[in-house]
PDB file of C-alpha atoms in Angstrom:
ATOM      1  CA  UNK A   1       0.000   0.000   0.000  1.00  0.00           C
ATOM      2  CA  UNK A   2       2.789   2.454   0.872  1.00  0.00           C
ATOM      3  CA  UNK A   3       4.630   1.637  -2.351  1.00  0.00           C
ATOM      4  CA  UNK A   4       1.467   2.309  -4.356  1.00  0.00           C
ATOM      5  CA  UNK A   5       0.891   5.632  -2.603  1.00  0.00           C
ATOM      6  CA  UNK A   6       4.505   6.608  -3.279  1.00  0.00           C
ATOM      7  CA  UNK A   7       4.080   5.849  -6.990  1.00  0.00           C
ATOM      8  CA  UNK A   8       0.882   7.887  -7.091  1.00  0.00           C
ATOM      9  CA  UNK A   9       2.671  10.825  -5.452  1.00  0.00           C
ATOM     10  CA  UNK A  10       5.543  10.617  -7.915  1.00  0.00           C
ATOM     11  CA  UNK A  11       3.108  10.603 -10.836  1.00  0.00           C
ATOM     12  CA  UNK A  12       1.318  13.646  -9.434  1.00  0.00           C
ATOM     13  CA  UNK A  13       4.688  15.399  -9.105  1.00  0.00           C
ATOM     14  CA  UNK A  14       5.557  14.584 -12.722  1.00  0.00           C
ATOM     15  CA  UNK A  15       2.216  16.042 -13.832  1.00  0.00           C
ATOM     16  CA  UNK A  16       2.864  19.173 -11.771  1.00  0.00           C
ATOM     17  CA  UNK A  17       6.335  19.535 -13.313  1.00  0.00           C
ATOM     18  CA  UNK A  18       4.805  19.209 -16.785  1.00  0.00           C
ATOM     19  CA  UNK A  19       2.421  22.063 -16.046  1.00  0.00           C
ATOM     20  CA  UNK A  20       5.340  24.118 -14.706  1.00  0.00           C
ATOM     21  CA  UNK A  21       7.202  23.567 -17.976  1.00  0.00           C
ATOM     22  CA  UNK A  22       4.122  24.913 -19.781  1.00  0.00           C
ATOM     23  CA  UNK A  23       4.035  27.853 -17.328  1.00  0.00           C
ATOM     24  CA  UNK A  24       0.650  26.681 -16.071  1.00  0.00           C
ATOM     25  CA  UNK A  25       1.554  27.464 -12.487  1.00  0.00           C
ATOM     26  CA  UNK A  26      -1.973  27.644 -11.130  1.00  0.00           C
ATOM     27  CA  UNK A  27      -2.697  24.101 -12.300  1.00  0.00           C
ATOM     28  CA  UNK A  28       0.648  22.883 -10.990  1.00  0.00           C
ATOM     29  CA  UNK A  29      -0.115  24.427  -7.603  1.00  0.00           C
ATOM     30  CA  UNK A  30      -3.378  22.478  -7.346  1.00  0.00           C
ATOM     31  CA  UNK A  31      -1.559  19.186  -7.883  1.00  0.00           C
ATOM     32  CA  UNK A  32       1.215  20.069  -5.444  1.00  0.00           C
ATOM     33  CA  UNK A  33      -1.256  21.186  -2.779  1.00  0.00           C
ATOM     34  CA  UNK A  34      -2.525  17.626  -2.651  1.00  0.00           C
ATOM     35  CA  UNK A  35       1.001  16.328  -2.129  1.00  0.00           C
ATOM     36  CA  UNK A  36       1.995  18.846   0.532  1.00  0.00           C
ATOM     37  CA  UNK A  37      -1.299  18.962   2.440  1.00  0.00           C
ATOM     38  CA  UNK A  38      -0.802  20.749   5.738  1.00  0.00           C
ATOM     39  CA  UNK A  39       2.972  20.557   5.329  1.00  0.00           C
ATOM     40  CA  UNK A  40       3.770  18.399   8.347  1.00  0.00           C
ATOM     41  CA  UNK A  41       5.703  15.332   7.224  1.00  0.00           C
ATOM     42  CA  UNK A  42       5.615  16.317   3.537  1.00  0.00           C
ATOM     43  CA  UNK A  43       8.465  15.298   1.244  1.00  0.00           C
ATOM     44  CA  UNK A  44      11.091  18.110   1.120  1.00  0.00           C
ATOM     45  CA  UNK A  45      11.226  17.932  -2.683  1.00  0.00           C
ATOM     46  CA  UNK A  46       7.491  18.625  -2.894  1.00  0.00           C
ATOM     47  CA  UNK A  47       7.770  21.493  -0.411  1.00  0.00           C
ATOM     48  CA  UNK A  48      10.628  23.049  -2.413  1.00  0.00           C
ATOM     49  CA  UNK A  49       8.806  22.628  -5.709  1.00  0.00           C
ATOM     50  CA  UNK A  50       5.643  24.168  -4.305  1.00  0.00           C
ATOM     51  CA  UNK A  51       7.661  27.129  -3.012  1.00  0.00           C
ATOM     52  CA  UNK A  52       9.130  27.617  -6.488  1.00  0.00           C
ATOM     53  CA  UNK A  53       5.657  27.634  -8.030  1.00  0.00           C
ATOM     54  CA  UNK A  54       4.411  30.120  -5.425  1.00  0.00           C
ATOM     55  CA  UNK A  55       7.341  32.404  -6.255  1.00  0.00           C
ATOM     56  CA  UNK A  56       6.447  32.196  -9.939  1.00  0.00           C
ATOM     57  CA  UNK A  57       2.949  33.314  -8.967  1.00  0.00           C
ATOM     58  CA  UNK A  58       4.388  36.179  -6.896  1.00  0.00           C
ATOM     59  CA  UNK A  59       3.226  34.778  -3.567  1.00  0.00           C
ATOM     60  CA  UNK A  60       6.429  35.329  -1.600  1.00  0.00           C
ATOM     61  CA  UNK A  61       4.688  35.111   1.759  1.00  0.00           C
ATOM     62  CA  UNK A  62       3.369  31.592   1.120  1.00  0.00           C
ATOM     63  CA  UNK A  63       6.723  30.578  -0.330  1.00  0.00           C
ATOM     64  CA  UNK A  64       8.363  31.637   2.944  1.00  0.00           C
ATOM     65  CA  UNK A  65       5.952  29.358   4.810  1.00  0.00           C
ATOM     66  CA  UNK A  66       7.045  26.457   2.595  1.00  0.00           C
ATOM     67  CA  UNK A  67      10.654  27.355   3.387  1.00  0.00           C
ATOM     68  CA  UNK A  68       9.907  27.243   7.116  1.00  0.00           C
ATOM     69  CA  UNK A  69       8.302  23.815   6.695  1.00  0.00           C
ATOM     70  CA  UNK A  70      11.307  22.631   4.705  1.00  0.00           C
ATOM     71  CA  UNK A  71      13.636  23.861   7.444  1.00  0.00           C
ATOM     72  CA  UNK A  72      11.548  22.060  10.070  1.00  0.00           C
ATOM     73  CA  UNK A  73      11.615  18.862   8.042  1.00  0.00           C
ATOM     74  CA  UNK A  74      15.404  18.947   8.108  1.00  0.00           C
ATOM     75  CA  UNK A  75      15.505  19.532  11.844  1.00  0.00           C
ATOM     76  CA  UNK A  76      13.218  16.549  12.448  1.00  0.00           C
ATOM     77  CA  UNK A  77      15.231  14.310  10.124  1.00  0.00           C
ATOM     78  CA  UNK A  78      12.206  13.217   8.122  1.00  0.00           C
ATOM     79  CA  UNK A  79      12.025  12.363   4.398  1.00  0.00           C
ATOM     80  CA  UNK A  80      15.662  12.273   3.372  1.00  0.00           C
ATOM     81  CA  UNK A  81      16.982  14.289   6.275  1.00  0.00           C
ATOM     82  CA  UNK A  82      18.831  11.300   7.712  1.00  0.00           C
ATOM     83  CA  UNK A  83      22.180  10.099   6.458  1.00  0.00           C
ATOM     84  CA  UNK A  84      24.936  12.080   4.820  1.00  0.00           C
ATOM     85  CA  UNK A  85      23.516  11.937   1.300  1.00  0.00           C
ATOM     86  CA  UNK A  86      19.964  12.736   2.394  1.00  0.00           C
ATOM     87  CA  UNK A  87      21.175  15.550   4.615  1.00  0.00           C
ATOM     88  CA  UNK A  88      23.167  17.076   1.780  1.00  0.00           C
ATOM     89  CA  UNK A  89      20.199  16.876  -0.566  1.00  0.00           C
ATOM     90  CA  UNK A  90      17.876  18.464   1.979  1.00  0.00           C
ATOM     91  CA  UNK A  91      20.454  21.139   2.775  1.00  0.00           C
ATOM     92  CA  UNK A  92      20.822  21.922  -0.920  1.00  0.00           C
ATOM     93  CA  UNK A  93      17.062  22.253  -1.399  1.00  0.00           C
ATOM     94  CA  UNK A  94      16.832  24.554   1.624  1.00  0.00           C
ATOM     95  CA  UNK A  95      19.822  26.727   0.677  1.00  0.00           C
ATOM     96  CA  UNK A  96      18.583  27.065  -2.893  1.00  0.00           C
ATOM     97  CA  UNK A  97      15.105  28.071  -1.720  1.00  0.00           C
ATOM     98  CA  UNK A  98      16.511  30.574   0.779  1.00  0.00           C
ATOM     99  CA  UNK A  99      18.523  32.053  -2.074  1.00  0.00           C
ATOM    100  CA  UNK A 100      15.424  32.316  -4.253  1.00  0.00           C
ATOM    101  CA  UNK A 101      13.558  34.132  -1.495  1.00  0.00           C
ATOM    102  CA  UNK A 102      16.417  36.626  -1.152  1.00  0.00           C
ATOM    103  CA  UNK A 103      16.478  36.963  -4.928  1.00  0.00           C
ATOM    104  CA  UNK A 104      12.730  37.688  -4.946  1.00  0.00           C
ATOM    105  CA  UNK A 105      13.461  40.538  -2.522  1.00  0.00           C
ATOM    106  CA  UNK A 106      16.105  41.925  -4.935  1.00  0.00           C
ATOM    107  CA  UNK A 107      18.871  41.027  -2.471  1.00  0.00           C
ATOM    108  CA  UNK A 108      21.098  39.531  -5.153  1.00  0.00           C
ATOM    109  CA  UNK A 109      24.404  39.740  -3.283  1.00  0.00           C
ATOM    110  CA  UNK A 110      23.012  37.900  -0.264  1.00  0.00           C
ATOM    111  CA  UNK A 111      21.374  35.290  -2.496  1.00  0.00           C
ATOM    112  CA  UNK A 112      24.659  34.264  -4.143  1.00  0.00           C
ATOM    113  CA  UNK A 113      26.217  32.569  -1.046  1.00  0.00           C
ATOM    114  CA  UNK A 114      23.014  30.566  -0.571  1.00  0.00           C
ATOM    115  CA  UNK A 115      23.122  29.361  -4.161  1.00  0.00           C
ATOM    116  CA  UNK A 116      26.813  28.551  -3.775  1.00  0.00           C
ATOM    117  CA  UNK A 117      26.030  26.505  -0.668  1.00  0.00           C
ATOM    118  CA  UNK A 118      23.394  24.563  -2.594  1.00  0.00           C
ATOM    119  CA  UNK A 119      25.857  23.900  -5.423  1.00  0.00           C
ATOM    120  CA  UNK A 120      28.486  22.578  -2.984  1.00  0.00           C
ATOM    121  CA  UNK A 121      26.021  20.317  -1.163  1.00  0.00           C
ATOM    122  CA  UNK A 122      24.553  18.917  -4.392  1.00  0.00           C
ATOM    123  CA  UNK A 123      27.114  19.385  -7.205  1.00  0.00           C
ATOM    124  CA  UNK A 124      24.976  17.383  -9.608  1.00  0.00           C
ATOM    125  CA  UNK A 125      21.975  19.680  -9.148  1.00  0.00           C
ATOM    126  CA  UNK A 126      22.036  22.016 -12.125  1.00  0.00           C
ATOM    127  CA  UNK A 127      19.692  24.550 -10.524  1.00  0.00           C
ATOM    128  CA  UNK A 128      22.250  25.495  -7.879  1.00  0.00           C
ATOM    129  CA  UNK A 129      24.997  26.282 -10.396  1.00  0.00           C
ATOM    130  CA  UNK A 130      22.559  28.033 -12.700  1.00  0.00           C
ATOM    131  CA  UNK A 131      21.270  30.214  -9.890  1.00  0.00           C
ATOM    132  CA  UNK A 132      24.805  31.169  -8.799  1.00  0.00           C
ATOM    133  CA  UNK A 133      25.472  32.467 -12.305  1.00  0.00           C
ATOM    134  CA  UNK A 134      22.134  34.288 -12.565  1.00  0.00           C
ATOM    135  CA  UNK A 135      22.754  35.856  -9.170  1.00  0.00           C
ATOM    136  CA  UNK A 136      26.078  37.250 -10.382  1.00  0.00           C
ATOM    137  CA  UNK A 137      24.413  38.528 -13.537  1.00  0.00           C
ATOM    138  CA  UNK A 138      21.811  40.472 -11.567  1.00  0.00           C
ATOM    139  CA  UNK A 139      24.571  41.692  -9.238  1.00  0.00           C
ATOM    140  CA  UNK A 140      26.171  43.232 -12.364  1.00  0.00           C
ATOM    141  CA  UNK A 141      29.008  40.692 -12.598  1.00  0.00           C
ATOM    142  CA  UNK A 142      28.094  39.531 -16.085  1.00  0.00           C
ATOM    143  CA  UNK A 143      31.511  38.234 -17.131  1.00  0.00           C
ATOM    144  CA  UNK A 144      31.768  36.260 -13.884  1.00  0.00           C
ATOM    145  CA  UNK A 145      28.384  34.656 -14.553  1.00  0.00           C
ATOM    146  CA  UNK A 146      29.388  33.691 -18.100  1.00  0.00           C
ATOM    147  CA  UNK A 147      32.623  32.100 -16.932  1.00  0.00           C
ATOM    148  CA  UNK A 148      30.796  30.181 -14.202  1.00  0.00           C
ATOM    149  CA  UNK A 149      28.324  28.609 -16.630  1.00  0.00           C
ATOM    150  CA  UNK A 150      30.992  27.867 -19.225  1.00  0.00           C
ATOM    151  CA  UNK A 151      33.121  26.110 -16.604  1.00  0.00           C
ATOM    152  CA  UNK A 152      30.203  24.063 -15.259  1.00  0.00           C
ATOM    153  CA  UNK A 153      29.187  22.931 -18.738  1.00  0.00           C
ATOM    154  CA  UNK A 154      32.783  21.895 -19.411  1.00  0.00           C
ATOM    155  CA  UNK A 155      33.112  20.070 -16.079  1.00  0.00           C
ATOM    156  CA  UNK A 156      29.831  18.183 -16.378  1.00  0.00           C
ATOM    157  CA  UNK A 157      28.728  17.534 -19.950  1.00  0.00           C
ATOM    158  CA  UNK A 158      25.306  16.303 -18.806  1.00  0.00           C
ATOM    159  CA  UNK A 159      24.479  19.909 -17.945  1.00  0.00           C
ATOM    160  CA  UNK A 160      24.268  20.713 -21.675  1.00  0.00           C
ATOM    161  CA  UNK A 161      20.881  18.977 -21.604  1.00  0.00           C
ATOM    162  CA  UNK A 162      19.670  21.443 -18.971  1.00  0.00           C
ATOM    163  CA  UNK A 163      17.772  23.869 -21.178  1.00  0.00           C
ATOM    164  CA  UNK A 164      17.704  26.658 -18.584  1.00  0.00           C
ATOM    165  CA  UNK A 165      21.509  26.666 -18.222  1.00  0.00           C
ATOM    166  CA  UNK A 166      22.129  26.868 -21.957  1.00  0.00           C
ATOM    167  CA  UNK A 167      19.417  29.479 -22.497  1.00  0.00           C
ATOM    168  CA  UNK A 168      20.798  31.632 -19.693  1.00  0.00           C
ATOM    169  CA  UNK A 169      24.332  31.406 -21.033  1.00  0.00           C
ATOM    170  CA  UNK A 170      23.138  32.477 -24.489  1.00  0.00           C
ATOM    171  CA  UNK A 171      21.213  35.370 -22.936  1.00  0.00           C
ATOM    172  CA  UNK A 172      24.386  36.412 -21.124  1.00  0.00           C
ATOM    173  CA  UNK A 173      26.326  36.322 -24.394  1.00  0.00           C
ATOM    174  CA  UNK A 174      23.710  38.628 -25.903  1.00  0.00           C
ATOM    175  CA  UNK A 175      24.030  41.058 -23.012  1.00  0.00           C
ATOM    176  CA  UNK A 176      27.812  40.991 -22.948  1.00  0.00           C
ATOM    177  CA  UNK A 177      28.768  41.444 -26.583  1.00  0.00           C
ATOM    178  CA  UNK A 178      27.588  42.675 -29.958  1.00  0.00           C
ATOM    179  CA  UNK A 179      29.346  39.601 -31.404  1.00  0.00           C
ATOM    180  CA  UNK A 180      27.162  37.242 -29.412  1.00  0.00           C
ATOM    181  CA  UNK A 181      26.307  35.056 -32.415  1.00  0.00           C
ATOM    182  CA  UNK A 182      29.942  33.945 -32.652  1.00  0.00           C
ATOM    183  CA  UNK A 183      29.914  32.890 -29.008  1.00  0.00           C
ATOM    184  CA  UNK A 184      26.586  31.110 -29.393  1.00  0.00           C
ATOM    185  CA  UNK A 185      27.770  29.320 -32.541  1.00  0.00           C
ATOM    186  CA  UNK A 186      30.903  28.125 -30.733  1.00  0.00           C
ATOM    187  CA  UNK A 187      28.768  26.879 -27.844  1.00  0.00           C
ATOM    188  CA  UNK A 188      26.320  25.249 -30.263  1.00  0.00           C
ATOM    189  CA  UNK A 189      29.064  23.349 -32.086  1.00  0.00           C
ATOM    190  CA  UNK A 190      30.719  22.310 -28.817  1.00  0.00           C
ATOM    191  CA  UNK A 191      27.446  20.917 -27.456  1.00  0.00           C
ATOM    192  CA  UNK A 192      26.638  19.006 -30.661  1.00  0.00           C
ATOM    193  CA  UNK A 193      29.893  17.080 -30.274  1.00  0.00           C
ATOM    194  CA  UNK A 194      28.807  15.915 -26.840  1.00  0.00           C
ATOM    195  CA  UNK A 195      25.031  15.580 -26.968  1.00  0.00           C
ATOM    196  CA  UNK A 196      24.062  15.505 -30.642  1.00  0.00           C
ATOM    197  CA  UNK A 197      21.158  13.071 -30.162  1.00  0.00           C
ATOM    198  CA  UNK A 198      19.472  14.741 -27.197  1.00  0.00           C
ATOM    199  CA  UNK A 199      20.233  18.429 -27.634  1.00  0.00           C
ATOM    200  CA  UNK A 200      17.517  20.811 -28.824  1.00  0.00           C
ATOM    201  CA  UNK A 201      19.281  23.123 -31.341  1.00  0.00           C
ATOM    202  CA  UNK A 202      16.772  25.916 -30.725  1.00  0.00           C
ATOM    203  CA  UNK A 203      18.157  26.310 -27.201  1.00  0.00           C
ATOM    204  CA  UNK A 204      21.102  28.394 -28.437  1.00  0.00           C
ATOM    205  CA  UNK A 205      18.716  30.806 -30.204  1.00  0.00           C
ATOM    206  CA  UNK A 206      20.821  31.163 -33.327  1.00  0.00           C
ATOM    207  CA  UNK A 207      17.828  31.508 -35.646  1.00  0.00           C
TER     208      UNK A 207
END
């Protein structure tokens, strides 16, 4: 019975993520509300995802409540809070969400260390690295943000399949130089050598 309920929850989460990808945040929130319930004992991943959706909808106050619940879940050791790997994953989710809340308050400089903490705790989580770079961009350190994303893509080739990272890097090229198409073409060719079957060419926005 528990295994079946877990599968049902995972399916609901996948559906919510699909709606997020379509920017249908209101629909996604309805699905996630069923997963989170009152918050007590909820899976940290669902709490973090719901907070992200609330931020997309501009509801910072409710997102802060989700952050408090996520922090409490870590203190109680529930749902992945136990063990070194689970603790790191929970810590990364919490640090990333705290950074997003600071970012939503236009406190870009303070958000960067939180994103960096998330990236250290979960180096395979693309969102942490992406957010570090975006934080630097908004803090007016554009060349730093470009170098960060370029280095992360080089260090972990699986990140080239993370559409948000590639799109952000191309946007940074456009902001940084009038010769941005050359940079994007170089990136495009480099990615095709490493992920030709899975990469969406439109991501580099060369058209």
